[in-house]
mmCIF file of C-alpha atoms and ligand atoms in Angstrom:
data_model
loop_
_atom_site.group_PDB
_atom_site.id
_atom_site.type_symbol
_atom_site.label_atom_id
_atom_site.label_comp_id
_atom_site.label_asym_id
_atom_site.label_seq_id
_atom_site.Cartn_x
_atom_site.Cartn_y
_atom_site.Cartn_z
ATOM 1 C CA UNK A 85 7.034 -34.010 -74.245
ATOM 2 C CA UNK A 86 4.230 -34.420 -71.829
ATOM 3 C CA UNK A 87 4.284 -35.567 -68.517
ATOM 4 C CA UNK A 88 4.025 -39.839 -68.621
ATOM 5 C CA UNK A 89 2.634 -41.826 -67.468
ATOM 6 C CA UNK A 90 4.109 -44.353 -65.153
ATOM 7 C CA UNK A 91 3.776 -48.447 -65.503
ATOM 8 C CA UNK A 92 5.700 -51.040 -62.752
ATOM 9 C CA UNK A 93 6.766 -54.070 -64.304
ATOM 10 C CA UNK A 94 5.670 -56.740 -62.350
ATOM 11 C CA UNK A 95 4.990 -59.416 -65.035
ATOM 12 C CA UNK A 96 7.949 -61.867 -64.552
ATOM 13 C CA UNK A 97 7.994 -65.073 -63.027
ATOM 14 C CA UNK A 98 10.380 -64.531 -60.059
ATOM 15 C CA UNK A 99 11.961 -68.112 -60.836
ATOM 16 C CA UNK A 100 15.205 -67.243 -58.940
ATOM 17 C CA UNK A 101 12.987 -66.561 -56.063
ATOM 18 C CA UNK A 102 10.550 -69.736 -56.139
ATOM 19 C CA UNK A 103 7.881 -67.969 -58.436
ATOM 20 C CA UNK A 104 5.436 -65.737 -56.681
ATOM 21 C CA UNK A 105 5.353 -62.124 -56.993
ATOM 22 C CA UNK A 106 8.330 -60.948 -55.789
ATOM 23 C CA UNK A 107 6.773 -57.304 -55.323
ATOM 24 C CA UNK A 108 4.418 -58.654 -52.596
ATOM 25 C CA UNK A 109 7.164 -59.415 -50.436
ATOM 26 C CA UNK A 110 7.727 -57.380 -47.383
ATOM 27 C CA UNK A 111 10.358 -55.238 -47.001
ATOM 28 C CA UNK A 112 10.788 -52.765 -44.208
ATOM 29 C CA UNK A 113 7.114 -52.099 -42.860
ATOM 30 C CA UNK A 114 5.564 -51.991 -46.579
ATOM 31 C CA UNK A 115 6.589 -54.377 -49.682
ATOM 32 C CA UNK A 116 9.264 -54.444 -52.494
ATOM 33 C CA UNK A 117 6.384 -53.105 -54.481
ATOM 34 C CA UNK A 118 5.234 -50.272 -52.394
ATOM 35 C CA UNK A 119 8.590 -48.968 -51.885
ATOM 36 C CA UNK A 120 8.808 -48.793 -55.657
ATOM 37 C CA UNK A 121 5.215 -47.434 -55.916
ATOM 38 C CA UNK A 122 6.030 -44.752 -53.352
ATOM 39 C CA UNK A 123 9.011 -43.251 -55.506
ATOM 40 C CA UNK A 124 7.062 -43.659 -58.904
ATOM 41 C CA UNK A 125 3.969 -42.294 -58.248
ATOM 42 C CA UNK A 126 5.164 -38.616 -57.575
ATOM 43 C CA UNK A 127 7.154 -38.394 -61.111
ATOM 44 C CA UNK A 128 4.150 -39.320 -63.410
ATOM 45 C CA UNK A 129 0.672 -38.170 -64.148
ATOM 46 C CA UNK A 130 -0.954 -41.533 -63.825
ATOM 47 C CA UNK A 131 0.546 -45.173 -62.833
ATOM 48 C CA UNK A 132 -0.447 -48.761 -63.690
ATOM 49 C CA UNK A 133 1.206 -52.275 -62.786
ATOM 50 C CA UNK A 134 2.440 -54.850 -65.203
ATOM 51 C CA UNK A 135 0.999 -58.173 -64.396
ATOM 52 C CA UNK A 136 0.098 -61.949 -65.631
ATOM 53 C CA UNK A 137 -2.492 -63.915 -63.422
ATOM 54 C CA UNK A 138 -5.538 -63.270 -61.682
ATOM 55 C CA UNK A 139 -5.555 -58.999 -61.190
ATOM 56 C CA UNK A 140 -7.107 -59.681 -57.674
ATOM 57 C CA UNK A 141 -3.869 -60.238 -55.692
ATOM 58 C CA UNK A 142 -3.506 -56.243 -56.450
ATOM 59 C CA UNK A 143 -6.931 -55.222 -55.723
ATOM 60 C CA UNK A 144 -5.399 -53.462 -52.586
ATOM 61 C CA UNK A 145 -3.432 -50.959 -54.742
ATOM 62 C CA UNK A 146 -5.716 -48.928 -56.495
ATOM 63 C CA UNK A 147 -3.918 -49.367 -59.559
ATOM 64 C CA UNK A 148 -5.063 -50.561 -62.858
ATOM 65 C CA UNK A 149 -3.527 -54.083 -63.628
ATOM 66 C CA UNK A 150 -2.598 -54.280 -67.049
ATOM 67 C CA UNK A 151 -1.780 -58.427 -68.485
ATOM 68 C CA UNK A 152 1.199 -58.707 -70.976
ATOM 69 C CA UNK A 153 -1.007 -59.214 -74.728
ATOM 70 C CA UNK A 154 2.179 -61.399 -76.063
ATOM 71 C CA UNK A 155 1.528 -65.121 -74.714
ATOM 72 C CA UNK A 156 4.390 -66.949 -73.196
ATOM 73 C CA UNK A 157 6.091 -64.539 -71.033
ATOM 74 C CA UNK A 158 8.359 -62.795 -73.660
ATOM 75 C CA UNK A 159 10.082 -60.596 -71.217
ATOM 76 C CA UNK A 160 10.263 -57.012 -69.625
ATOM 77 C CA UNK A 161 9.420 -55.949 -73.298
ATOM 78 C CA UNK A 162 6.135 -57.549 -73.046
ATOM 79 C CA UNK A 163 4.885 -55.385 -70.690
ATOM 80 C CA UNK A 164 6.456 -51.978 -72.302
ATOM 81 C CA UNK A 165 3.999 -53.264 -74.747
ATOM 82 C CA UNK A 166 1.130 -53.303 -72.056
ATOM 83 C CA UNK A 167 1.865 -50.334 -70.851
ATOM 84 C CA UNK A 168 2.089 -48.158 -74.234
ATOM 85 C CA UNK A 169 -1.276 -50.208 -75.078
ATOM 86 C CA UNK A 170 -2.548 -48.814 -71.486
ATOM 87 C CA UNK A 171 -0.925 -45.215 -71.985
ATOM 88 C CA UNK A 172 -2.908 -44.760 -75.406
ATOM 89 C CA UNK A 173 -6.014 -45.091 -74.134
ATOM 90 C CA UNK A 174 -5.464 -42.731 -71.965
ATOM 91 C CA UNK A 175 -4.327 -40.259 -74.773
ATOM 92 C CA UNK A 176 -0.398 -40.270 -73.588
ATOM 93 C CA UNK A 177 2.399 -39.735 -75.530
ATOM 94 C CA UNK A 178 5.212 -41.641 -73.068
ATOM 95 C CA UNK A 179 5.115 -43.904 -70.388
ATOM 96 C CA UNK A 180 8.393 -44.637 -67.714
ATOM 97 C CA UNK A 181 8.526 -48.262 -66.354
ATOM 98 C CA UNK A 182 10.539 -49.429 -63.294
ATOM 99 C CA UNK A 183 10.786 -52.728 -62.639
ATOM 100 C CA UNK A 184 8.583 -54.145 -59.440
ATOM 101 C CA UNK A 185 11.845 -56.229 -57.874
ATOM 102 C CA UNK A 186 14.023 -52.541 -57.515
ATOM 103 C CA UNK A 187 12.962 -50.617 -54.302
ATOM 104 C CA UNK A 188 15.455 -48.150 -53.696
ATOM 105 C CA UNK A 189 15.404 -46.455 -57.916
ATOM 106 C CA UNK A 190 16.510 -42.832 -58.053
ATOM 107 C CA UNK A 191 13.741 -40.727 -57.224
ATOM 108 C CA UNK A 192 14.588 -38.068 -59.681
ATOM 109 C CA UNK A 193 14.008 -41.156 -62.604
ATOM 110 C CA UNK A 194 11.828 -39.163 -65.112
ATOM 111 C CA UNK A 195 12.835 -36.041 -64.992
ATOM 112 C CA UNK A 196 16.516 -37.805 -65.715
ATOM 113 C CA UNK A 197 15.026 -39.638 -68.540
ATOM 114 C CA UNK A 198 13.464 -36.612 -70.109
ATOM 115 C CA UNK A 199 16.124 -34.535 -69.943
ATOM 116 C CA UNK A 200 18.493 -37.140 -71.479
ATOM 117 C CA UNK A 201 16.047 -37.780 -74.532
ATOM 118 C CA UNK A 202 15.143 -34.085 -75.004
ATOM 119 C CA UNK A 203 19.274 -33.551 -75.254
ATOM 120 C CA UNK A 204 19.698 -37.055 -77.800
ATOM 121 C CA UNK A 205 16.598 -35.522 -79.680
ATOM 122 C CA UNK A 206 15.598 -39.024 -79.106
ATOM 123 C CA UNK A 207 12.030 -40.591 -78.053
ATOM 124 C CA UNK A 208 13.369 -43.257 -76.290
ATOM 125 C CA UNK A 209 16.008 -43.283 -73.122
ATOM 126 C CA UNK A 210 17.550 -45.818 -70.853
ATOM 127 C CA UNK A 211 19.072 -45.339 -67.633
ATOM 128 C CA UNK A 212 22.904 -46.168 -66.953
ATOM 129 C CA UNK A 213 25.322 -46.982 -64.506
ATOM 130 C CA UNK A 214 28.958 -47.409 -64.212
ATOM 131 C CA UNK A 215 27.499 -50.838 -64.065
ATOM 132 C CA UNK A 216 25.717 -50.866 -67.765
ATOM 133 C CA UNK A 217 22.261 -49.826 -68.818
ATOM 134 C CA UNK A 218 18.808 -50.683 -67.230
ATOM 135 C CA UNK A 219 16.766 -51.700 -69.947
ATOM 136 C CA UNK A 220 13.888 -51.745 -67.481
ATOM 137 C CA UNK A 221 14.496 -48.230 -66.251
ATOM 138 C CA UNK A 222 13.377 -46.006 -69.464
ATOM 139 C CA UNK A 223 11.278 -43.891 -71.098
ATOM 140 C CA UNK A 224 9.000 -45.329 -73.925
ATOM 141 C CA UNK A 225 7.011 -43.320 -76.769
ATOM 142 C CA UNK A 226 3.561 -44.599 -77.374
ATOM 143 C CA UNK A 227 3.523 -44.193 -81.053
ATOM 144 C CA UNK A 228 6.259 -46.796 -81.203
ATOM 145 C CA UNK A 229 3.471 -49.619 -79.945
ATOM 146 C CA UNK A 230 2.535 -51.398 -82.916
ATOM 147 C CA UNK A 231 6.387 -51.588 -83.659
ATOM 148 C CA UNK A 232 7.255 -53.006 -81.249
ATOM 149 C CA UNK A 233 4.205 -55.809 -81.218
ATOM 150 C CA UNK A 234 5.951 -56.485 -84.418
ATOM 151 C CA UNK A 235 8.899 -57.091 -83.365
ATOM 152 C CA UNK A 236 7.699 -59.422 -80.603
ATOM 153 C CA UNK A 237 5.349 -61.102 -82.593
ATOM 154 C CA UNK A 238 9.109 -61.872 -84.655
ATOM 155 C CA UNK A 239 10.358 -63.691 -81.795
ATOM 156 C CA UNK A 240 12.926 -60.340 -80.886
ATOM 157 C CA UNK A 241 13.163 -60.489 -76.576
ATOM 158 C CA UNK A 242 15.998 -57.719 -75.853
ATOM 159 C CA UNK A 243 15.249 -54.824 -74.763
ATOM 160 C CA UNK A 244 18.412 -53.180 -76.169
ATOM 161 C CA UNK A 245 18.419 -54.595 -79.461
ATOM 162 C CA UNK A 246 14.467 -52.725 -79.923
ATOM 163 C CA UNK A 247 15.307 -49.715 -78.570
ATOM 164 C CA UNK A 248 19.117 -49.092 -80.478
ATOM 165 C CA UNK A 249 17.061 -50.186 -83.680
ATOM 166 C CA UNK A 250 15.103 -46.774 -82.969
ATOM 167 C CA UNK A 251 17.319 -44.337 -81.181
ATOM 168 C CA UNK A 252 17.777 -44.515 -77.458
ATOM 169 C CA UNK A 253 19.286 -41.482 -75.254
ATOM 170 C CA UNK A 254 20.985 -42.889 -71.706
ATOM 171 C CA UNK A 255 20.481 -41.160 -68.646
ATOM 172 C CA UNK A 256 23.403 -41.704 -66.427
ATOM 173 C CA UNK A 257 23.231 -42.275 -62.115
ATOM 174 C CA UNK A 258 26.575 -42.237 -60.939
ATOM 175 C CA UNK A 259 25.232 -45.050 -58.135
ATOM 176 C CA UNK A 260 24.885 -48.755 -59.127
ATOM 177 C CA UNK A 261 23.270 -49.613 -55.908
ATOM 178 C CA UNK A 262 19.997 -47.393 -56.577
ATOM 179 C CA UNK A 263 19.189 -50.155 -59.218
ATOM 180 C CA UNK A 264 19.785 -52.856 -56.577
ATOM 181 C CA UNK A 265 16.841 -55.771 -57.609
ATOM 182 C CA UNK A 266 15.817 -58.350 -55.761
ATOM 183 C CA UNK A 267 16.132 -61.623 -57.359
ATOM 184 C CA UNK A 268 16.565 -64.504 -54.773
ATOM 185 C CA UNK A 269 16.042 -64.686 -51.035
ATOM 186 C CA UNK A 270 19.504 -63.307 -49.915
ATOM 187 C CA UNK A 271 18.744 -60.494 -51.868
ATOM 188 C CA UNK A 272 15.983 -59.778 -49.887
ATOM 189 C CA UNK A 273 17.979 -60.219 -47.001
ATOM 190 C CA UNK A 274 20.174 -57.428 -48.655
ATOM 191 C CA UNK A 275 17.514 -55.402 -49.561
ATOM 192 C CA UNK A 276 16.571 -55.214 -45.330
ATOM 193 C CA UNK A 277 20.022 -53.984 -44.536
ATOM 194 C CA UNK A 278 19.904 -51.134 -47.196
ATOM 195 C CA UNK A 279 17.294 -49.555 -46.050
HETATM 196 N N1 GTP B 177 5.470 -58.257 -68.552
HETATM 197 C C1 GTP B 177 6.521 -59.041 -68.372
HETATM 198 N N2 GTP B 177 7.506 -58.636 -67.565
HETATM 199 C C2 GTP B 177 8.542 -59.464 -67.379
HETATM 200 C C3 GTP B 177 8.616 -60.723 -68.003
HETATM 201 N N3 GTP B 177 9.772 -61.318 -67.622
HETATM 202 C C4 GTP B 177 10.379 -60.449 -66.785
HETATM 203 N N4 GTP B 177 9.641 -59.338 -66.627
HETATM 204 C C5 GTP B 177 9.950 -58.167 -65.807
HETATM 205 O O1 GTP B 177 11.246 -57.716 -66.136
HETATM 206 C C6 GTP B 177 11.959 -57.308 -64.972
HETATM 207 C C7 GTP B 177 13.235 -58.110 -64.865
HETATM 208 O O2 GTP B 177 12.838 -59.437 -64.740
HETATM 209 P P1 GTP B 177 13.826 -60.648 -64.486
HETATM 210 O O3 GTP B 177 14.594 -60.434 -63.223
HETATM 211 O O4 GTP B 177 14.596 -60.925 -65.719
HETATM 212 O O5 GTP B 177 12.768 -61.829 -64.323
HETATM 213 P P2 GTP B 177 11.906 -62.152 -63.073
HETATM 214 O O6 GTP B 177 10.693 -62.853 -63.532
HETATM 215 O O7 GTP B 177 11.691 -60.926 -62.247
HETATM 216 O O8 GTP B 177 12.823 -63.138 -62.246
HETATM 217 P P3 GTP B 177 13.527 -64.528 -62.717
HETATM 218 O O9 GTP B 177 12.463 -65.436 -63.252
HETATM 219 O O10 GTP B 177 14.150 -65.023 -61.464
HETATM 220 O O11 GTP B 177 14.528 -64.148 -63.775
HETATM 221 C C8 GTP B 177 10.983 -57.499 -63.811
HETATM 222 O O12 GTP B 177 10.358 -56.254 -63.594
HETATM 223 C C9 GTP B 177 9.996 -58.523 -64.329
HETATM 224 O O13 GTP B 177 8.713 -58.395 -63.745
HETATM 225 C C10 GTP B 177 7.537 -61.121 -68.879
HETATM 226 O O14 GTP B 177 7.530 -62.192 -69.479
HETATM 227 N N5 GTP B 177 6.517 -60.241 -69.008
#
């Protein structure tokens, strides 16, 4: 398996924290988002963000902004979708996703998630924690795409049910707290005191 490419959800509508993006929100002297950006960008060969709405809000990140194709925000598996529709255009196999709202993932993600589906002879893995699995914390094969536009387009919105349907290896982190996400504002106020 190649190196992936990397893609940030950031395509959710932060309702628990007013709407907004919720990656835009400062945190320590950068944002939630750059914080996830800065442990991301070193695992993969290439990186784009997840989003809905006008792309300009991002312009500062040199990234390429790539819109959920399903209408109606249909979840985290709405932009997998984006992102393997991104990732074969640029002729890759896999992309990883981390979710835009977790700022303190493990910073040896992919190679984890490699390693795990390389063992499970699998295409597709998930990270775990003693906590449960974090469906937006995996690894994705592009040749799944148009699968899985089926399957949304068939109303199906969780992420496990998809990727047990196909095969999915786990990668375990024994620390719950590295998937800490920030949904409301006293998460935030969390998020401050971990770093
Ligand atoms: N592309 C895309 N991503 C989504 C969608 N809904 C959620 N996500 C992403 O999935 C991850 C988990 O999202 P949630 O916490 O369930 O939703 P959220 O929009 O962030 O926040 P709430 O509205 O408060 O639940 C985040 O990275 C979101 O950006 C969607 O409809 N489309």
């Amino acid at each position: 398996m190649k190196h992936p490419l990397g893609v940030i959800l950031a395509g959710g509508q932060a309702t628990r924290m007013g709407g907004g993006d919720k990656g835009l929100l400062p945190l320590g002297s950068g944002t939630i988002l750059s914080h996830v950006i800065d442990r991301l960008e070193p695992q993969v060969a290439g990186l784009a963000l997840n989003a809905n709405g006008d792309p300009a809000r991002f312009a500062h990140l040199n990234l390429p902004v790539i819109a959920d194709s399903i209408d109606g925000f249909a979840g985290p598996l709405s932009g997998v979708l984006a992102g393997l529709d991104w990732a074969a255009t640029q002729g890759a196999s896999h992309i990883v996703t981390a979710a835009a709202d977790t700022p303190f993932f493990p910073c040896d993600l992919v190679p984890r998630l490699l390693q795990a589906a390389e063992d499970a002879g699998t295409q597709i893995a998930l990270s775990r924690t003693p906590d449960g699995r974090h469906p937006t914390f995996g690894l994705w094969p592009t040749v799944l795409r148009d699968d899985l536009r089926a399957a949304l387009n068939d109303g199906l919105r969780k992420v496990v049910l998809w990727t047990d349907q196909h095969g999915c290896a786990t990668a375990a982190f024994p620390d719950d707290s590295a998937f800490f996400n920030v949904n409301t504002p006293q998460d935030l106020v969390q998020a401050e005191h971990m770093l």
